[in-house]
Coordinates of C-alpha atoms in Angstrom, one line a residue:
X1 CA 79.6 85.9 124.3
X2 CA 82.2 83.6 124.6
X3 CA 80.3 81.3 122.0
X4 CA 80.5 84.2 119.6
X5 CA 83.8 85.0 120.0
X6 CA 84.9 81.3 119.1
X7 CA 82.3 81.2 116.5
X8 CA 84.3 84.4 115.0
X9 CA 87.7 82.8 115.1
X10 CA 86.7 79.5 113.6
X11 CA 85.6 81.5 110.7
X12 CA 88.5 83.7 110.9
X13 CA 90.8 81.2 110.8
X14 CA 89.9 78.1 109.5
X15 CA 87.2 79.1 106.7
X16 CA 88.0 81.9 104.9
X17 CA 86.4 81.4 101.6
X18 CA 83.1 81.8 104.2
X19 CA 84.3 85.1 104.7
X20 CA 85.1 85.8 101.5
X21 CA 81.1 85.1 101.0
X22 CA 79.6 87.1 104.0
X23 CA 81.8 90.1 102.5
X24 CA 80.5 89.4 98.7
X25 CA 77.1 89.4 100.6
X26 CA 76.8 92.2 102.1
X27 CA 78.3 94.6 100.0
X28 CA 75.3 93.3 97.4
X29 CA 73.0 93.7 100.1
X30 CA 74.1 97.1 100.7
X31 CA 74.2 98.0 97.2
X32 CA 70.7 96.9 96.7
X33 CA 69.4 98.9 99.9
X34 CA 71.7 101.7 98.5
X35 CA 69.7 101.7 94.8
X36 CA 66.2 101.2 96.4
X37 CA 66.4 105.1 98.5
X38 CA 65.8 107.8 95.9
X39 CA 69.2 109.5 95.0
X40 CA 70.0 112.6 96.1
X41 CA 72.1 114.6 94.0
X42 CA 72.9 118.0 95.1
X43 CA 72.7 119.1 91.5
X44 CA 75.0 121.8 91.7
X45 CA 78.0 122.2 89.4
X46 CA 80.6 122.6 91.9
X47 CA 79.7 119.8 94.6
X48 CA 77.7 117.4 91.9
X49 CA 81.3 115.6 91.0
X50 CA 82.9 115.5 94.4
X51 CA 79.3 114.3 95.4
X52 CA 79.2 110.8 93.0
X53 CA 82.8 110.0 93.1
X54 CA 82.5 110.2 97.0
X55 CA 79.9 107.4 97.3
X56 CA 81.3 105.7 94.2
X57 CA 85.0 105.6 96.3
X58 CA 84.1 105.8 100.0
X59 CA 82.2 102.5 100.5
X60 CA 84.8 100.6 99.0
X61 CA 87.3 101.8 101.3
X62 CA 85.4 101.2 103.7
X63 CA 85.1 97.6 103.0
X64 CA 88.5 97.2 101.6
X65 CA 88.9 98.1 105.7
X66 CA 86.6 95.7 106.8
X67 CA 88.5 93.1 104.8
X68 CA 92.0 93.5 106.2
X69 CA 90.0 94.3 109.9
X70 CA 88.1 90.4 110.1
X71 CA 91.3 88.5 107.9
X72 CA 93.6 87.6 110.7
X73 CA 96.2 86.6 108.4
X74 CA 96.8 90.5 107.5
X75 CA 97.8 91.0 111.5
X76 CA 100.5 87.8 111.1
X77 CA 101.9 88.9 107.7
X78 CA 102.6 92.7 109.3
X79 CA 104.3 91.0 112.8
X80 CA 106.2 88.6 110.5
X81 CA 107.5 91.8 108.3
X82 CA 108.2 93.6 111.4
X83 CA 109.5 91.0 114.0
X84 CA 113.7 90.8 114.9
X85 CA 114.8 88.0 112.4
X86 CA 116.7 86.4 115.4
X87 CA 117.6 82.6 114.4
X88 CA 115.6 82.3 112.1
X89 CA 115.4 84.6 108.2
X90 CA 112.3 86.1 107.0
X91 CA 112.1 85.1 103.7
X92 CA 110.3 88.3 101.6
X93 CA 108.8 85.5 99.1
X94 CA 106.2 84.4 102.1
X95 CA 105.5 88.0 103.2
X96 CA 104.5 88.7 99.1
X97 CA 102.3 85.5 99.0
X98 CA 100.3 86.2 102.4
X99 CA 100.1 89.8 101.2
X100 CA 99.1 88.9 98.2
X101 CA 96.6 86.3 99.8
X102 CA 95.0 89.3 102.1
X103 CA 94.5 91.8 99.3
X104 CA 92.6 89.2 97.1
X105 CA 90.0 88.5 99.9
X106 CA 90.0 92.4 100.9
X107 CA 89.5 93.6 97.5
X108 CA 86.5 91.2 97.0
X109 CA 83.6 93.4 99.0
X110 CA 85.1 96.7 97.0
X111 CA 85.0 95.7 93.7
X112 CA 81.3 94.3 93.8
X113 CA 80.2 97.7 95.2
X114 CA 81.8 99.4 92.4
X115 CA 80.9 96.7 89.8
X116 CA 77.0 97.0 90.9
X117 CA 77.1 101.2 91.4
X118 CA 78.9 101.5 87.9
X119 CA 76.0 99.2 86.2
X120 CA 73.2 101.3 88.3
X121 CA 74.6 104.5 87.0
X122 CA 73.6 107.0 89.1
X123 CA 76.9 107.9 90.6
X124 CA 78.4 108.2 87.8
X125 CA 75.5 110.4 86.1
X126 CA 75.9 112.6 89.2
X127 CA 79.7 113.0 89.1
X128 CA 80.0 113.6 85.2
X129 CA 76.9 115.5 84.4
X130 CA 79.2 118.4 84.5
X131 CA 81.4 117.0 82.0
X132 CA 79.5 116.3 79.0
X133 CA 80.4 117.5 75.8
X134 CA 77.5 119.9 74.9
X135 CA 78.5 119.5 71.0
X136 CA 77.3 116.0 70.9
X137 CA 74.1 117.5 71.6
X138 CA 72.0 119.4 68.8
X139 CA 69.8 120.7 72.2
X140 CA 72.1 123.0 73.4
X141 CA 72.8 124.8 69.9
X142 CA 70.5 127.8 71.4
X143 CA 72.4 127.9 74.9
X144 CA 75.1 130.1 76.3
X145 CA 77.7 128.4 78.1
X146 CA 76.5 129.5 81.4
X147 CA 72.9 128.2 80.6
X148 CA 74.8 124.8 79.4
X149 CA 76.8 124.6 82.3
X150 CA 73.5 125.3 84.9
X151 CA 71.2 122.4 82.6
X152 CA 74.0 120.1 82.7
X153 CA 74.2 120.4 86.3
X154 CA 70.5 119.8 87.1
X155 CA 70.7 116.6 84.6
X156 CA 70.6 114.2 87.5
X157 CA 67.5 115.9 89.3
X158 CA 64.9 114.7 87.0
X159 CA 62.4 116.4 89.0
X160 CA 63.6 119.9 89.1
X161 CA 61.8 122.4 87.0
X162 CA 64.9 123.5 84.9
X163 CA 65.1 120.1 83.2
X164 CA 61.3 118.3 83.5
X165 CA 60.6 116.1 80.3
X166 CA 63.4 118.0 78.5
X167 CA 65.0 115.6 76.1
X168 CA 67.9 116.8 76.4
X169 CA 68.0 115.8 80.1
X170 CA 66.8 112.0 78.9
X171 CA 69.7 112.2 76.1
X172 CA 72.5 113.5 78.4
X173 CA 71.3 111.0 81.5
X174 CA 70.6 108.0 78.9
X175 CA 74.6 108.7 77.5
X176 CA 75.7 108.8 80.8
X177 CA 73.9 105.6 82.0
X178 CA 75.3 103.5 79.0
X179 CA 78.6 105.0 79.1
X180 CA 78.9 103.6 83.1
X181 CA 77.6 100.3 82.3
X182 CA 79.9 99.6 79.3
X183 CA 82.8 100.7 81.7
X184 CA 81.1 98.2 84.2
X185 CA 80.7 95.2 82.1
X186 CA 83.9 96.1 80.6
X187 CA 86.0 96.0 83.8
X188 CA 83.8 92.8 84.9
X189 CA 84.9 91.0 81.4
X190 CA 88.7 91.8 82.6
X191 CA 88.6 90.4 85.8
X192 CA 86.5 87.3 84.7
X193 CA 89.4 86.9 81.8
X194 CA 92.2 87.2 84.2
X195 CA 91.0 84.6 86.5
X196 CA 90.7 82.3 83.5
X197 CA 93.9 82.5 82.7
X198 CA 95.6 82.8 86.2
X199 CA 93.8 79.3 86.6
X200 CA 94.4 78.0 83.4
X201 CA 98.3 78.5 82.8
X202 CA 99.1 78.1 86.3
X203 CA 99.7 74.2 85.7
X204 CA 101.9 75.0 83.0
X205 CA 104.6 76.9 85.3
X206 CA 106.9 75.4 88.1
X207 CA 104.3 74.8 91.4
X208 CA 107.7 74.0 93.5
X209 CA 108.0 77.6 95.0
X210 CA 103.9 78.4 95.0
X211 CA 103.6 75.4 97.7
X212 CA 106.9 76.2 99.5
X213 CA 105.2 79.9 100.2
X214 CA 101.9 78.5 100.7
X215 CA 103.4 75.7 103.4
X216 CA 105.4 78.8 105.1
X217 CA 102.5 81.4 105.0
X218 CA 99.9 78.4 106.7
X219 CA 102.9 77.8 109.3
X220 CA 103.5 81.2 110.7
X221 CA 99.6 82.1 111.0
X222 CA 99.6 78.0 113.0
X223 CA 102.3 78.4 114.8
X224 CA 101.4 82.1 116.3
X225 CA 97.9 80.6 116.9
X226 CA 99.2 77.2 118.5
X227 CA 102.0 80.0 120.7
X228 CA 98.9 81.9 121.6
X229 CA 97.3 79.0 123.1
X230 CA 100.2 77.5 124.7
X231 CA 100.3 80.6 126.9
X232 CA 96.9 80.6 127.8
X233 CA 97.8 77.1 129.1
X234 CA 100.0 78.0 130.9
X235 CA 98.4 81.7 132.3
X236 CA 96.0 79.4 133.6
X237 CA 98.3 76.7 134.9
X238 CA 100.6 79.2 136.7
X239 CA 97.3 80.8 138.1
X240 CA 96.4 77.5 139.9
X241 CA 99.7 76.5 141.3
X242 CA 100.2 80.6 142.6
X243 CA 96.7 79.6 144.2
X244 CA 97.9 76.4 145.8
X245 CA 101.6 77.9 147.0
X246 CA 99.7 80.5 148.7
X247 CA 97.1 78.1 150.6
X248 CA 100.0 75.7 151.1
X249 CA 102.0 78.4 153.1
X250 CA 99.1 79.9 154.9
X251 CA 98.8 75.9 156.4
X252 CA 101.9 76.5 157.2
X253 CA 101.5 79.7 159.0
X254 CA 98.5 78.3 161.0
X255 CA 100.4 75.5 162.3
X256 CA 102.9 77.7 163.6
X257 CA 100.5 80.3 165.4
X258 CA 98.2 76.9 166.5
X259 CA 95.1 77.5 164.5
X260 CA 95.1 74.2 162.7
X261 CA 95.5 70.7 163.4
X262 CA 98.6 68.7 161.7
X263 CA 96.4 66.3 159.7
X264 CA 98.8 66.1 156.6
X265 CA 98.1 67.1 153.0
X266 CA 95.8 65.7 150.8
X267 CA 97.1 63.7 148.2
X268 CA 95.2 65.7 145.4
X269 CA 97.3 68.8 146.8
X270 CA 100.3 66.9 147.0
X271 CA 100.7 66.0 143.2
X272 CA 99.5 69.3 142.0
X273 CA 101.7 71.5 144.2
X274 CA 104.6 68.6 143.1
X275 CA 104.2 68.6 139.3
X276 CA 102.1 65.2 139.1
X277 CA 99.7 66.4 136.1
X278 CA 102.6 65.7 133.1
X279 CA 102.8 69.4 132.4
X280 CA 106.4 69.6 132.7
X281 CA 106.9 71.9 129.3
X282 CA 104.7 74.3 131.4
X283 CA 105.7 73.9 134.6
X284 CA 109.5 74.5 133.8
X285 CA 108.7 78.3 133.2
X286 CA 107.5 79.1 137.3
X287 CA 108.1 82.8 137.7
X288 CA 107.4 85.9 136.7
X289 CA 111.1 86.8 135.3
X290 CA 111.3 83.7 133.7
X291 CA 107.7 84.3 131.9
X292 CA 108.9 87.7 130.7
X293 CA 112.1 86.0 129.3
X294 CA 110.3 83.6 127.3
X295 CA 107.9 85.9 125.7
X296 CA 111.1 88.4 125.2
X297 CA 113.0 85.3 123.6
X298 CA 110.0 84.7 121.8
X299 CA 109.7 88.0 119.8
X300 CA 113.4 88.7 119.6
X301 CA 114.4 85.5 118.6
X302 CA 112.2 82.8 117.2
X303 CA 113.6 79.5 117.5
X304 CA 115.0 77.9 113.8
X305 CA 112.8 75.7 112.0
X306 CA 114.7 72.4 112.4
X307 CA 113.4 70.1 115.0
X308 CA 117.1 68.2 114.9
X309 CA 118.7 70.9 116.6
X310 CA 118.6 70.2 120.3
X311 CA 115.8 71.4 122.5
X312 CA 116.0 74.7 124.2
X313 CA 115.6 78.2 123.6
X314 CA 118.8 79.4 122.1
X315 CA 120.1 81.5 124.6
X316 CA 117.0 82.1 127.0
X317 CA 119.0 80.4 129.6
X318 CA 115.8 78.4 131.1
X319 CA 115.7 75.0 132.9
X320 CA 113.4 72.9 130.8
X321 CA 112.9 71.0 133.9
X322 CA 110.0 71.3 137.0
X323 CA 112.1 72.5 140.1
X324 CA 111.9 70.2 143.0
X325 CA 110.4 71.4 146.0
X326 CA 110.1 69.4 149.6
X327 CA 107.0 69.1 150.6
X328 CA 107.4 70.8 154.1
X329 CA 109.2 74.2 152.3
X330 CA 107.2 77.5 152.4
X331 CA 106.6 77.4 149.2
X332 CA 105.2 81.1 148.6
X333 CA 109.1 82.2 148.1
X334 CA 109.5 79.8 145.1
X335 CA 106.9 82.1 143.3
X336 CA 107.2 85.3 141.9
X337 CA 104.4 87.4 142.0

């Protein structure tokens, strides 16, 4: 499980154009499964339009979902939006390029289900059925409008008595079919045109302020990845020494009630419980008040980004160095759990 879970994150975070792919994938997968099943149009004027626009719109939401649900970048740019600017500005340029970064990638999936379902046709035969202009038609000269109105709305169940190897059925479907693939291809020719030209003219603009945003929107998903894993560290750091305060003053305890021989610490002991593993960024923060601090300090005020300034959390109030305990001290009242 754990294997999966890191698995997931590497391609969360570090290959998105591979999820850009698994999403393309499966929504032509599940376009292809869709078209394979025999489609079942309720054929009745009032529910045939709600009917085809409902699986022409609904599956696309869905993975327009999806997208912004497996992009990890959409979770940063909302925090960023929404975090206390502190001591440091949120510049709205970086929130518009990460937004716009996450809608690109989430819109993928949606617009190849619509793209195949609108060259298929059958959604769209089903919605519109209703809709046809029985003029255009010299089939329905000898109809009245109620008849019309009932044959139209049995055009997509080719099997249904009403309609059977009536041309007019083949005519109305046929102009319904091309009509939804020349709004397919159509809309496929747009997209392909404004790619072109979004790659093609952006050399000829200013890049300056493009790989400023792009630099920023890179550093803010890092940074809360590289913040995430710091405390982790140090969850599991604090966990061990909490471990070793308590066995150290339970040796103490025994020596006073006479259960256990002075025979002196082990050294391994000695340097943990003294700070001897060069953790001292980590070891600095040894309470529970101080760990709620930090993370407050953290979220209400992010440090600035200039490394000259010097070291410290403005205001936090936090000794950046490991306290000094003797080795003989109960040292169970130095930790606050």
């Amino acid at each position: 499980m754990d294997k999966f879970r890191l698995l997931f994150q590497h391609f969360q975070t570090s290959s998105e154009s591979v999820m850009n792919g698994i999403c393309l994938l499966l929504a032509a997968v599940t376009v292809k499964l869709y078209s394979s099943f025999d489609f079942n149009c309720p054929c009745l004027a009032r529910y045939n339009t709600l009917y085809g626009l409902g699986l022409l719109l609904t599956p696309p939401l869905a993975l327009f979902l999806c997208g912004l649900l497996v992009n990890r970048q959409s979770v940063v740019m909302v925090e960023e939006w929404c975090r206390p600017e502190g001591h440091r500005r949120k510049d709205p340029g970086i929130i518009r390029y990460m937004c716009s970064s996450v809608l690109q990638r989430a819109l993928a999936a949606p617009l190849v289900w619509i793209l195949l379902a609108l060259l298929d046709g059958k959604c769209f035969v089903c919605a519109f059925s209703n809709s046809v202009d029985p003029e255009k038609f010299l089939d329905f000269a000898n109809m009245t409008p109620s008849q019309v109105q009932l044959f139209l709305a049995k055009v997509p169940c080719k099997e249904d008595e009403l309609v059977r190897d009536n041309p007019a059925r083949k005519a109305v479907s046929r102009y319904l079919r091309c009509l939804s693939q020349a709004i397919g291809w159509s809309i496929t020719l747009l997209l392909i045109v404004v790619a072109f030209l979004a790659r093609c003219l952006r050399p000829c603009f200013d890049q300056t302020v493009l790989l400023q945003r792009r630099y920023w929107s890179n550093y803010v998903d890092l940074e809360q990845k590289l913040f995430d894993e710091t405390c982790c560290e140090h969850a599991r750091d604090f966990a061990h020494r909490c471990v070793l305060h308590f066995f150290a003053s339970m040796q103490s305890e025994l020596r006073a009630r006479g259960l256990r021989r002075d025979g002196g610490e082990p050294p391994e002991a000695l340097e943990d419980l003294e700070g001897g593993s060069g953790k001292a960024h980590l070891r600095a923060v040894c309470s529970r008040k101080q760990v709620d601090h930090l993370l407050s300090t953290w979220y209400n005020s992010k440090p600035p980004l200039d490394l000259a300034a010097p070291p410290g959390l403005q205001g936090a109030g936090l000794s950046h160095r490991a306290p000094m305990v003797a080795p003989g001290t109960d040292l169970s009242q130095h930790i606050d759990v």
